[in-house]
Structures are given as C-alpha cells and as structure tokens.
mmCIF file of C-alpha atoms in Angstrom:
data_model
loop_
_atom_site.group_PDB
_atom_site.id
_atom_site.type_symbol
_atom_site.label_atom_id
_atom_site.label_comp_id
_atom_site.label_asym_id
_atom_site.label_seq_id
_atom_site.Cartn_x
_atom_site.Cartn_y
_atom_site.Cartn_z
ATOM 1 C CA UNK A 1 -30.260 -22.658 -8.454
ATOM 2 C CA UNK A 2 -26.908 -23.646 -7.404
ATOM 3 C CA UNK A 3 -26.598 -21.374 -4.819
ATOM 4 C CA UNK A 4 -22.458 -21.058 -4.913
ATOM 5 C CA UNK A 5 -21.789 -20.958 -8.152
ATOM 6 C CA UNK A 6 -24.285 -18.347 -8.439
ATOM 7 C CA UNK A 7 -22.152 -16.476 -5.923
ATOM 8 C CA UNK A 8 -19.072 -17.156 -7.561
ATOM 9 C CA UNK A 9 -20.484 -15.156 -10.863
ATOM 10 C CA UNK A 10 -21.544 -12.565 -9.258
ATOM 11 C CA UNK A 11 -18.088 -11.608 -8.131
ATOM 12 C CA UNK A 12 -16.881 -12.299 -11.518
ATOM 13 C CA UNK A 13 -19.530 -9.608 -12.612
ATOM 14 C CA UNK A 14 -18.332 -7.133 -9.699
ATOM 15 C CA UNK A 15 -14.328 -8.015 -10.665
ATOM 16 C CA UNK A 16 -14.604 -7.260 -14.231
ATOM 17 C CA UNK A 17 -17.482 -4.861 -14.527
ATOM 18 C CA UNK A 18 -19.817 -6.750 -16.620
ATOM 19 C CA UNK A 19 -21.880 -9.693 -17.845
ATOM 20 C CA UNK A 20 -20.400 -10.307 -21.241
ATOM 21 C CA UNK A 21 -17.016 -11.056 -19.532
ATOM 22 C CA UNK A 22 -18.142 -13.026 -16.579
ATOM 23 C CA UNK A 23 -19.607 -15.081 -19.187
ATOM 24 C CA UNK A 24 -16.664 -15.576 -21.346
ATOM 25 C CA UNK A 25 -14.749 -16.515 -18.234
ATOM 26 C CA UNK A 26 -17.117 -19.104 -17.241
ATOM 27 C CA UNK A 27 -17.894 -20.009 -21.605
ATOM 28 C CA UNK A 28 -21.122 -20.014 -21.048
ATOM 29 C CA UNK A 29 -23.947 -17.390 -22.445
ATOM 30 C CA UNK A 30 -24.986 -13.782 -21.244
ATOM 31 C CA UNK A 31 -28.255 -14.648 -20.559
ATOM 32 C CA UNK A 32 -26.949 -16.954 -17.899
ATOM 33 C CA UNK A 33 -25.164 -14.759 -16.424
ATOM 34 C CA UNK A 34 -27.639 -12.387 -15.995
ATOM 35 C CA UNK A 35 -30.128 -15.274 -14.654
ATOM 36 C CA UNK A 36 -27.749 -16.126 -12.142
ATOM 37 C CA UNK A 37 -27.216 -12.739 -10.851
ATOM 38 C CA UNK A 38 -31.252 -12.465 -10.753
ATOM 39 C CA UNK A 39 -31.955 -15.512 -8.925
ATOM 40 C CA UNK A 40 -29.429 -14.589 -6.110
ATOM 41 C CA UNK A 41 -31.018 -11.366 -5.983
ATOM 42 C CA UNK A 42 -34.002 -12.900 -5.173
ATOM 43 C CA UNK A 43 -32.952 -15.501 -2.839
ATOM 44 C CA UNK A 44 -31.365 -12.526 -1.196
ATOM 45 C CA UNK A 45 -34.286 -10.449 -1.121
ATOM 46 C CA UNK A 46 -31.918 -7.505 -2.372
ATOM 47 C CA UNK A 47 -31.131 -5.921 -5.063
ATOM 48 C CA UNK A 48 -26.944 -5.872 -5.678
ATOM 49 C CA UNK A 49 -26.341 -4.108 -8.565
ATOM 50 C CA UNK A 50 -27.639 -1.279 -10.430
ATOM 51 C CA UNK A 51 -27.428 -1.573 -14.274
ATOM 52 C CA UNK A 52 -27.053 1.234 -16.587
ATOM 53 C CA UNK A 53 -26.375 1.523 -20.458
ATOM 54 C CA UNK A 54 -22.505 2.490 -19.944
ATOM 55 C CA UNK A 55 -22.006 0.474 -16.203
ATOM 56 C CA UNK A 56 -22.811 -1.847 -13.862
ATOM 57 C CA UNK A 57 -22.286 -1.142 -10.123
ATOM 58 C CA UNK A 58 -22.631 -2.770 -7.442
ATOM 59 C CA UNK A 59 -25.451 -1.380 -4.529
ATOM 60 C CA UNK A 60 -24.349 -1.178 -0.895
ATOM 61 C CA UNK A 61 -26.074 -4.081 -0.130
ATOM 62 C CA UNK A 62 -24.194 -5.683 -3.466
ATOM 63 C CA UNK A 63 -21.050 -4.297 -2.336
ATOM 64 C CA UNK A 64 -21.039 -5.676 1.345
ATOM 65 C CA UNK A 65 -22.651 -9.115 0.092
ATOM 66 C CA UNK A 66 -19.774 -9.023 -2.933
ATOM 67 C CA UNK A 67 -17.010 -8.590 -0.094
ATOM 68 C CA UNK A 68 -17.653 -10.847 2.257
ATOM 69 C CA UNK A 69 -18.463 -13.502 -0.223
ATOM 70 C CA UNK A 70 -15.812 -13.110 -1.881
ATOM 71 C CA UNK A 71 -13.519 -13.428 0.994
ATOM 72 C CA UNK A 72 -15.782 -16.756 1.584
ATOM 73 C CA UNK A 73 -14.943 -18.167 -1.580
ATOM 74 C CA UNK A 74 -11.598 -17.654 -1.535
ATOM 75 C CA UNK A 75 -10.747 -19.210 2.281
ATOM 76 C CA UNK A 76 -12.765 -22.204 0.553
ATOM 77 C CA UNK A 77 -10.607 -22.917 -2.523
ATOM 78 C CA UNK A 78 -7.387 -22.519 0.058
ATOM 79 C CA UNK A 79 -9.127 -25.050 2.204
ATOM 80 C CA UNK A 80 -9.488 -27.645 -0.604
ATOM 81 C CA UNK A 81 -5.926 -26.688 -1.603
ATOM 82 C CA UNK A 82 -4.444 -27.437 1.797
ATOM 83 C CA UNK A 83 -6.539 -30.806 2.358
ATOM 84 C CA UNK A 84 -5.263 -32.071 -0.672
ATOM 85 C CA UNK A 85 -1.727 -30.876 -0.208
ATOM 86 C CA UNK A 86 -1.396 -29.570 -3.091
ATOM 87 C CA UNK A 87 2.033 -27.696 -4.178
ATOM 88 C CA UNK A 88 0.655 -24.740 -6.783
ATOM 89 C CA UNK A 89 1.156 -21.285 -6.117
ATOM 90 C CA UNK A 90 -1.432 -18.848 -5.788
ATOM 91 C CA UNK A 91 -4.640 -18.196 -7.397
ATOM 92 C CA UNK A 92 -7.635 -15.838 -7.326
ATOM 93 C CA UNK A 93 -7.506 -12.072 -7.242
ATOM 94 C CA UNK A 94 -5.327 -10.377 -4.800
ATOM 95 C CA UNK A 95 -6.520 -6.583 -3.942
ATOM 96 C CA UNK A 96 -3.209 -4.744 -2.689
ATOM 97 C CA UNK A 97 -3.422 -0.902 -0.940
ATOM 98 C CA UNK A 98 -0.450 1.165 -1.246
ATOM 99 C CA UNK A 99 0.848 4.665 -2.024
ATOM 100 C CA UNK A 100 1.657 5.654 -4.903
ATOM 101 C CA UNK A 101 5.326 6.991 -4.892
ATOM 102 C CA UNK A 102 6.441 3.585 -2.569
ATOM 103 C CA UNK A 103 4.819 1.626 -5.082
ATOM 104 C CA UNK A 104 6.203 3.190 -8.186
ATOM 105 C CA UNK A 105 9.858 2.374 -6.569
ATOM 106 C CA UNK A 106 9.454 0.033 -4.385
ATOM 107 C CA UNK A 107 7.013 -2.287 -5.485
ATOM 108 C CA UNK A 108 6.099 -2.592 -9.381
ATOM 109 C CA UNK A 109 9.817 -2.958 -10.553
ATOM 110 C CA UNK A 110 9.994 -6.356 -7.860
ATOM 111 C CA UNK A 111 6.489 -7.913 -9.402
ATOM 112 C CA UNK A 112 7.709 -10.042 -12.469
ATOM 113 C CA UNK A 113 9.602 -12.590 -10.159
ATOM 114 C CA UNK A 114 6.336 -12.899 -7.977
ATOM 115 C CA UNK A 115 3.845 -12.781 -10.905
ATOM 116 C CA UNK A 116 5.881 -15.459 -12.945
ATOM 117 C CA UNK A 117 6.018 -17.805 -9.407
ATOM 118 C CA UNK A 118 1.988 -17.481 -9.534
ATOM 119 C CA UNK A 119 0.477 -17.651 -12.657
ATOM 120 C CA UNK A 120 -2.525 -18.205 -11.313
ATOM 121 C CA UNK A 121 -3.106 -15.189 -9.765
ATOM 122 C CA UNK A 122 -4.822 -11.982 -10.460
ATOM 123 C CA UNK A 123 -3.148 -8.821 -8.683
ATOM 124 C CA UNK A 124 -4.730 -5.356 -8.489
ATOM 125 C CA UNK A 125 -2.855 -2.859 -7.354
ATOM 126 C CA UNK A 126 -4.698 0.027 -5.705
ATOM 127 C CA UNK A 127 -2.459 3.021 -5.580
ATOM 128 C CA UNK A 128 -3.784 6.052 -3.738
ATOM 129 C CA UNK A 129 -2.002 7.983 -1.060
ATOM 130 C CA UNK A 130 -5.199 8.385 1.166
ATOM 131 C CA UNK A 131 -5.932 6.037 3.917
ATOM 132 C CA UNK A 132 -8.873 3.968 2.620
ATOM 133 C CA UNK A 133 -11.265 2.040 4.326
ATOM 134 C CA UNK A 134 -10.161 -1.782 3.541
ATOM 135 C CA UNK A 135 -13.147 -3.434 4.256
ATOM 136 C CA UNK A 136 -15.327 -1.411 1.555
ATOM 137 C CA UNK A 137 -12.671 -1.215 -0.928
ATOM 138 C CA UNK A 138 -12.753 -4.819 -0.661
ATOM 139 C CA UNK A 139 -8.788 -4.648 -0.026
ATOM 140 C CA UNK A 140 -6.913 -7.982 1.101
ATOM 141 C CA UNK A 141 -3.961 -6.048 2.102
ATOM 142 C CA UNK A 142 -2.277 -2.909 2.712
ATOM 143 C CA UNK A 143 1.186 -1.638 2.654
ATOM 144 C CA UNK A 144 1.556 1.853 4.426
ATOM 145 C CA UNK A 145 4.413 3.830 5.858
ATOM 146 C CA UNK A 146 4.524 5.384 9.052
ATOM 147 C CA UNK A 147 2.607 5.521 11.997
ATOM 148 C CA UNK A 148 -0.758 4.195 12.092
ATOM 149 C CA UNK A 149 -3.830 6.028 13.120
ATOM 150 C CA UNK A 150 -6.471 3.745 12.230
ATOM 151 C CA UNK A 151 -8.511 1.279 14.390
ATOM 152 C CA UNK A 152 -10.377 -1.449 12.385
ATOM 153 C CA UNK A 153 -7.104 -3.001 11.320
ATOM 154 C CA UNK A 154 -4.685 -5.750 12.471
ATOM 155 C CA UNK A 155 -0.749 -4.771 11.326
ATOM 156 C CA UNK A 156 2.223 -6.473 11.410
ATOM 157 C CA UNK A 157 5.486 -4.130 10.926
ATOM 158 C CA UNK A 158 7.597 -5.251 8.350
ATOM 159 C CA UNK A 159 10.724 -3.061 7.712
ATOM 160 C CA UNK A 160 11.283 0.967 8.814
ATOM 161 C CA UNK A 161 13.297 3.054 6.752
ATOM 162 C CA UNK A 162 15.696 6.141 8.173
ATOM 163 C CA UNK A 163 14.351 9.678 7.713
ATOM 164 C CA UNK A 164 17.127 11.827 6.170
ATOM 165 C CA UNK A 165 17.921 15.685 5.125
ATOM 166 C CA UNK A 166 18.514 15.740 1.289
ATOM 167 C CA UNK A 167 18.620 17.990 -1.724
ATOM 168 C CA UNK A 168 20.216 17.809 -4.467
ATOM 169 C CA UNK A 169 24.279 18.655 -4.776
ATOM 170 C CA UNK A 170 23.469 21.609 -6.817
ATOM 171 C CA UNK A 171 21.654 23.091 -3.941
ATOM 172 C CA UNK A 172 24.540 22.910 -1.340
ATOM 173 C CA UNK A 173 26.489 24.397 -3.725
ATOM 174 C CA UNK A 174 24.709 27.723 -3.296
ATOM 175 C CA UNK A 175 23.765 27.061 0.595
ATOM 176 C CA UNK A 176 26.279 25.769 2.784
ATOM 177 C CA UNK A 177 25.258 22.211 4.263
ATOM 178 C CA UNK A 178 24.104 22.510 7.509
ATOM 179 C CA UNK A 179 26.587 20.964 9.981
ATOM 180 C CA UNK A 180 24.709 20.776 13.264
ATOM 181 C CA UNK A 181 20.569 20.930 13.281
ATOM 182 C CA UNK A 182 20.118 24.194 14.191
ATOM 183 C CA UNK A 183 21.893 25.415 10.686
ATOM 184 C CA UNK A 184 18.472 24.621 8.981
ATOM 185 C CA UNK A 185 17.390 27.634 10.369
ATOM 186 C CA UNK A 186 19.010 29.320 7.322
ATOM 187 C CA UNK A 187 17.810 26.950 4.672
ATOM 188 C CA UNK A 188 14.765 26.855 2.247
ATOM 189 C CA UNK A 189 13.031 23.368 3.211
ATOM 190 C CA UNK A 190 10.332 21.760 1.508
ATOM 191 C CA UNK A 191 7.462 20.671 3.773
ATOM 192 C CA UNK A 192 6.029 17.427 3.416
ATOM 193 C CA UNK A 193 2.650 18.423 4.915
ATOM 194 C CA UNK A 194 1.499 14.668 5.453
ATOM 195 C CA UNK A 195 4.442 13.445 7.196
ATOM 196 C CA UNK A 196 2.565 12.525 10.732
ATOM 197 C CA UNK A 197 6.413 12.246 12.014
ATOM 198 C CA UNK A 198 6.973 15.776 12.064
ATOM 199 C CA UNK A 199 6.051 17.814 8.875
ATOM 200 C CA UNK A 200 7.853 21.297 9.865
ATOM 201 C CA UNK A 201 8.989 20.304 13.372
ATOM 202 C CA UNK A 202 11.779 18.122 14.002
ATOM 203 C CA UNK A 203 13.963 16.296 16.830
ATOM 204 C CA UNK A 204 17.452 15.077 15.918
ATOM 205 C CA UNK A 205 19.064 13.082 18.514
ATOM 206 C CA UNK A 206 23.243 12.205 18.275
ATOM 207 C CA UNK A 207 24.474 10.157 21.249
ATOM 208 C CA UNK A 208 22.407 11.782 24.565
ATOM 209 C CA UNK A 209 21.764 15.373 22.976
ATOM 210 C CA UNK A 210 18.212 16.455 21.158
ATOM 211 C CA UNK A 211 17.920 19.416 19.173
ATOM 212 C CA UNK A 212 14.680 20.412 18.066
ATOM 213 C CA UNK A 213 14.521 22.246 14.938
ATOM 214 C CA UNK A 214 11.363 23.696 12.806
ATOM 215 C CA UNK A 215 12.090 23.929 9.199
ATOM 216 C CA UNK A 216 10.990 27.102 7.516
ATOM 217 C CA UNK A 217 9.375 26.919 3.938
ATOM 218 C CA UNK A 218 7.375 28.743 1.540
ATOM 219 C CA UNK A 219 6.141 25.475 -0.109
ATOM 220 C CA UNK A 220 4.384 22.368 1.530
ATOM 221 C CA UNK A 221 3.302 19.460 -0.941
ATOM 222 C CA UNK A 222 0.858 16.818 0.541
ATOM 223 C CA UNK A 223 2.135 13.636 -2.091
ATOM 224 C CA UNK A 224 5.643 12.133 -2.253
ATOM 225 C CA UNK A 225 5.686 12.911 -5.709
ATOM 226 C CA UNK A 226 5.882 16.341 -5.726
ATOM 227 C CA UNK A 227 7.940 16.519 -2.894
ATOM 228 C CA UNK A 228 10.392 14.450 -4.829
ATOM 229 C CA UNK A 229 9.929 16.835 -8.145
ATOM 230 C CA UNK A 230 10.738 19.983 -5.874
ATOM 231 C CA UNK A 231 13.546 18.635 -4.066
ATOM 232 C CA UNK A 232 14.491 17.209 -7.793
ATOM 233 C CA UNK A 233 14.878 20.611 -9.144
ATOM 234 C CA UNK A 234 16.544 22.375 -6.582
ATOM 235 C CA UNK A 235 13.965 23.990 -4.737
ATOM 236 C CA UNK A 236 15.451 23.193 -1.435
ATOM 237 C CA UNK A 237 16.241 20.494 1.173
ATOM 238 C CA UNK A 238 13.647 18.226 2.529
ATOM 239 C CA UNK A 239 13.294 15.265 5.437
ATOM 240 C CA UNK A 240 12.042 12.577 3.622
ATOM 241 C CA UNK A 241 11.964 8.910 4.246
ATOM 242 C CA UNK A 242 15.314 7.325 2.522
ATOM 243 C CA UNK A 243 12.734 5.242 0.375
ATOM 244 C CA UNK A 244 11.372 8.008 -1.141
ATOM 245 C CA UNK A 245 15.135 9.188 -2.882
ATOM 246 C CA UNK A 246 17.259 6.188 -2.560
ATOM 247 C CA UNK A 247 17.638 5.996 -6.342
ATOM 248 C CA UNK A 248 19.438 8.897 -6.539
ATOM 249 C CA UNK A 249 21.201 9.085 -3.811
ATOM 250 C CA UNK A 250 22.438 5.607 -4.899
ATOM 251 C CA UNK A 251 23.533 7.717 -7.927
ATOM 252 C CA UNK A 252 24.823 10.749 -6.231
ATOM 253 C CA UNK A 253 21.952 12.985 -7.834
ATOM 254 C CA UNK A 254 20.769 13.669 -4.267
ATOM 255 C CA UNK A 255 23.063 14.043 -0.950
ATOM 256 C CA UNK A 256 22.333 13.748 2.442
ATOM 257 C CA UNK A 257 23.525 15.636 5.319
ATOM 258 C CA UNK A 258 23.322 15.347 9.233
ATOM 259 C CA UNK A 259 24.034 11.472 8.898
ATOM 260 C CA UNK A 260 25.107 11.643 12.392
ATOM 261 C CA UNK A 261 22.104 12.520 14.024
ATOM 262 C CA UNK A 262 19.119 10.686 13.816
ATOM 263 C CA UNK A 263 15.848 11.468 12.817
ATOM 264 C CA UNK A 264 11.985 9.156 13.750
ATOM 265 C CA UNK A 265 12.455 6.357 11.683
ATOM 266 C CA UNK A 266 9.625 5.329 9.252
ATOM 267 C CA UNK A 267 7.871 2.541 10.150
ATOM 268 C CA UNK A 268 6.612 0.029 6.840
ATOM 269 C CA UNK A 269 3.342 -2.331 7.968
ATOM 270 C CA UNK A 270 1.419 -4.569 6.478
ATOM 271 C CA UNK A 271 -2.644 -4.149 7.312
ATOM 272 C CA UNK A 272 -5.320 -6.707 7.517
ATOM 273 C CA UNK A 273 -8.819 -6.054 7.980
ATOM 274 C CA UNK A 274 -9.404 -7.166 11.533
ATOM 275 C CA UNK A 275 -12.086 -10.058 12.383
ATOM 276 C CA UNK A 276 -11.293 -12.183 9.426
ATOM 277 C CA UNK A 277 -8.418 -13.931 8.801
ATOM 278 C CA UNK A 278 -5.445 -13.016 5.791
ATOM 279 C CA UNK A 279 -6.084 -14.914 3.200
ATOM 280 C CA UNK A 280 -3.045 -16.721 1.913
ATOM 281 C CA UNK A 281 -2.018 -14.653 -0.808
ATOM 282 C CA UNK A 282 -2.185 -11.518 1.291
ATOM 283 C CA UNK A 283 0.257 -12.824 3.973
ATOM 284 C CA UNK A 284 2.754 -14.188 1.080
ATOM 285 C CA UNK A 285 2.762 -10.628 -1.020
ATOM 286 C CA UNK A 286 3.221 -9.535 2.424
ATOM 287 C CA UNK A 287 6.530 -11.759 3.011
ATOM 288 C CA UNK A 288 7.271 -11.143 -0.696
ATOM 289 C CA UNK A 289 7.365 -7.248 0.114
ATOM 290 C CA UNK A 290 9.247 -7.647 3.430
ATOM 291 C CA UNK A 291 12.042 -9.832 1.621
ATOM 292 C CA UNK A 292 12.889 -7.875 -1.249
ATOM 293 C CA UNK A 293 13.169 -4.671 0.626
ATOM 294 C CA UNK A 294 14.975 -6.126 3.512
ATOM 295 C CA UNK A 295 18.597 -4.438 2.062
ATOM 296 C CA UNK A 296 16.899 -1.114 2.976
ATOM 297 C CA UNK A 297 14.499 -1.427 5.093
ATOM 298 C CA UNK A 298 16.036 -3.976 7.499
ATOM 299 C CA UNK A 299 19.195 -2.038 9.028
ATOM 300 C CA UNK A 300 16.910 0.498 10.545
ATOM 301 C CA UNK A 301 14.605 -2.153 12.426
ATOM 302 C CA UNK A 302 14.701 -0.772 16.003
ATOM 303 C CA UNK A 303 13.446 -4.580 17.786
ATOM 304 C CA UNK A 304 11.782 -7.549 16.607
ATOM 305 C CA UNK A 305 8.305 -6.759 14.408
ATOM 306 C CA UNK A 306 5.349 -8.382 16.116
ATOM 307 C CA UNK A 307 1.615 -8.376 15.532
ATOM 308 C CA UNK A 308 -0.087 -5.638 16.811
ATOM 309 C CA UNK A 309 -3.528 -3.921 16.741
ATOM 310 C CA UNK A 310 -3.877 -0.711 15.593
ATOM 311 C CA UNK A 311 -5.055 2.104 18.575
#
C-alpha cells in the first residue's frame, strides 16, 4: 500500500463526505477508494470512519488522525513548493473561523479578488458566532473580535475597531441625543449580551474624566444580527462595534452620538492553533483580511500588533 497516498484519500473522503467523489477527484474507481481507506485502517489498527446508508463520518480516532494528517500533507506540498521556488498562488483547502455578522460585511463581499489570485485553492468558510475549538474543527484559522479568553491558541492582532452609541435618526427624533454619558440614563438601549467589553455597563473616557454609565434595556440579543435588526427598526440605541453598522452610517441610515468620548475599542485577531505552525495560506488570508480592512480598522490601532499567546 502506498502509505501517503492512502492518506491523502482519506482526507479527500473526510473533505467531501464520500467515496464516489474522492474517487472522481483522483479518476480512479470506488472500489479503490474504499480499499485504500481499509488498508489504512488496518495499518492503523483503528477504525476512522463510520459508514451509514445516508453518511459517512469520521470516528474520533478518524477525526484526530484526519487533522493532523491533513495539516501534514499540506506543510509537505508547501515544502516542495518553496524548494523549487515556485511562483503559484495557493492551493489546498483553507478552513477559515469567523462570525457570522463580520463575515457577512466584512469578509465575503472582499473574496473574489483573493479567490481569482488563487485558483487553486479551496476556501471554507465556517461561520458561527460561538468560540469553537480549532483543533477539532480542523480550523486553519480564525478571525474573532474582541478580547480573547481562550488558551490553546497563538493570536496575532490585526486591526481594532471603535465602539460607538448608534440608532437610527428616526429614534433621536423622538428621544433627545444624549449629550454627556450620563443622559443614557433616559434612553431605551439594546443590550448586546455577548459583548465581553461591557454588555450593560460602560466607561466613557474624554480627555482625563471617566463616566461610568449602565444602560437600561428591556431587550438583550446574544448575535450581531439581531442586534443590528433591533437597532434597524428603531427599537433603541445600542454600543456596538463601528464594524457592525458602518454601512449605514456611511449612508446616514444610522447616527452616532458621544463621538467625543471614547468607548474600549474592539480588538480584531487572527488565531492559530498553538504547537503547529500556520500553514501558508492561513497567514496570507490573514494579511489579506488585515489589508482590506485597514481603512477602518487601522485608525483605531492603539500600538504596534505583535504576537501574543492567549491567557
């Protein structure tokens, strides 16, 4: 049995979710396929995937042995690519994390120019606004904003983007726009309840003076989405990251107020799993990402971003 190209179907079996198209990939039969994946599971003294009539997923075992070999495979081609100084852009499958609202706005609308620069390359975009575990979602890279809580990562900071107080024009019109902090007492506010900046309670700084502010609300939406849809139809004001509305406040169809005092930034990473190194394509999406949003996210950069581990 060749040993690595048995490897290398196997992920093609994991990547597309079955045997028939790992075997038109490669143009070779089914039964092949499904010999290939057998012997490995025998030389590996495991079993990796579990077949049914409607799916075919991988075990745990198959899932750890499918990441890690993956990642193997991968660092190899680059390898070969880089001894023989070759000029081609990327190739292979690039597994990118990142909410769903940022991506939505921030992200899809930028991809043509970096899919059409790499038409070699296979991009899945993972949208999901929990924090998931990169190593056994088999993720390359992922883009999150604000602060980071997690430990088995390596980040590098790439932009930060100003928190501001917005609704929509309509809504001053029928409550006076706060002038100082403490005038939000008297507003309606919608609560981003996974805002790890603040949520209800608040610190606005302007020169050497704080004021500390907790917004009162009858509604609190966990996604960006929905705070965007409330804030959208006039429900009330909200702190929000300027990311999350700069289309329309581009357009005028949300204002903000308070521009003179400032709010925690929101910090933008990029996240690698730690004790391997980023693959290629994961540091140049990366780069990618950190150059087209530069216009916005740059201004609010607070220092040099460095390389840091997550505590």
């Amino acid at each position: 049995m060749d040993r690595l190209a048995a490897i290398e179907i196997y992920i093609r079996v994991v990547d597309t979710g079955s045997f028939s198209a790992a075997a038109r990939h490669y143009d070779i039969g089914q039964p092949a396929v499904s010999k290939a994946v057998a012997q490995l599971e025998d030389w590996l003294g495991v079993k990796l995937l579990l077949r049914s009539t409607r799916a075919l997923t991988p075990t745990e075992a198959g899932q750890s042995f499918y990441v890690r070999a993956r990642r193997a495979v991968e660092e190899a081609d680059e390898a070969v690519l880089a001894a023989r100084g070759t000029a081609v852009g990327l190739t292979g499958k690039l597994r990118v994390s990142a909410a769903v609202c940022f991506a939505r706005l921030h992200i899809v609308p930028r991809l043509p120019a970096f899919m059409e620069k790499h038409p070699g390359l296979d991009l899945e975009l993972i949208l999901d606004d929990r924090n998931i575990d990169l190593v056994e979602e088999g993720i390359d890279l992922a883009l999150r904003m604000g602060e980071l809580i997690d430990s088995n990562m390596t980040a590098k900071r790439i932009g930060e983007a100003r928190r501001r107080v917005v609704a929509t024009p309509a809504y001053f019109e029928r409550h006076r726009a706060p002038k100082a902090p403490s005038d939000l007492l008297s507003h309606r506010a919608v609560i981003y309840s996974r805002d790890l900046g603040g949520g209800e309670n608040w610190t606005f700084r302007k020169d050497t003076i704080d004021q500390s502010v907790k917004l009162e609300g009858r509604v609190a939406i966990s996604a960006t989405e929905g705070l965007r849809a409330a804030v959208l139809s006039g429900m009330g004001l909200a702190v929000a990251s300027e990311w999350a509305f700069s289309p329309e406040l581009r357009s005028g169809e949300v204002v903000s107020v308070l521009d003179d005092w400032v709010l925690p930034s929101v910090p933008l990473s990029a996240l690698y799993p730690t004790g391997r190194m980023a693959s290629s394509k994961a540091r140049q999406f990366a780069a990618f990402v950190e150059e087209c949003l530069a216009p916005e996210f740059a201004p609010a950069l607070l220092g040099r971003p460095g390389r840091q581990r997550v505590a």
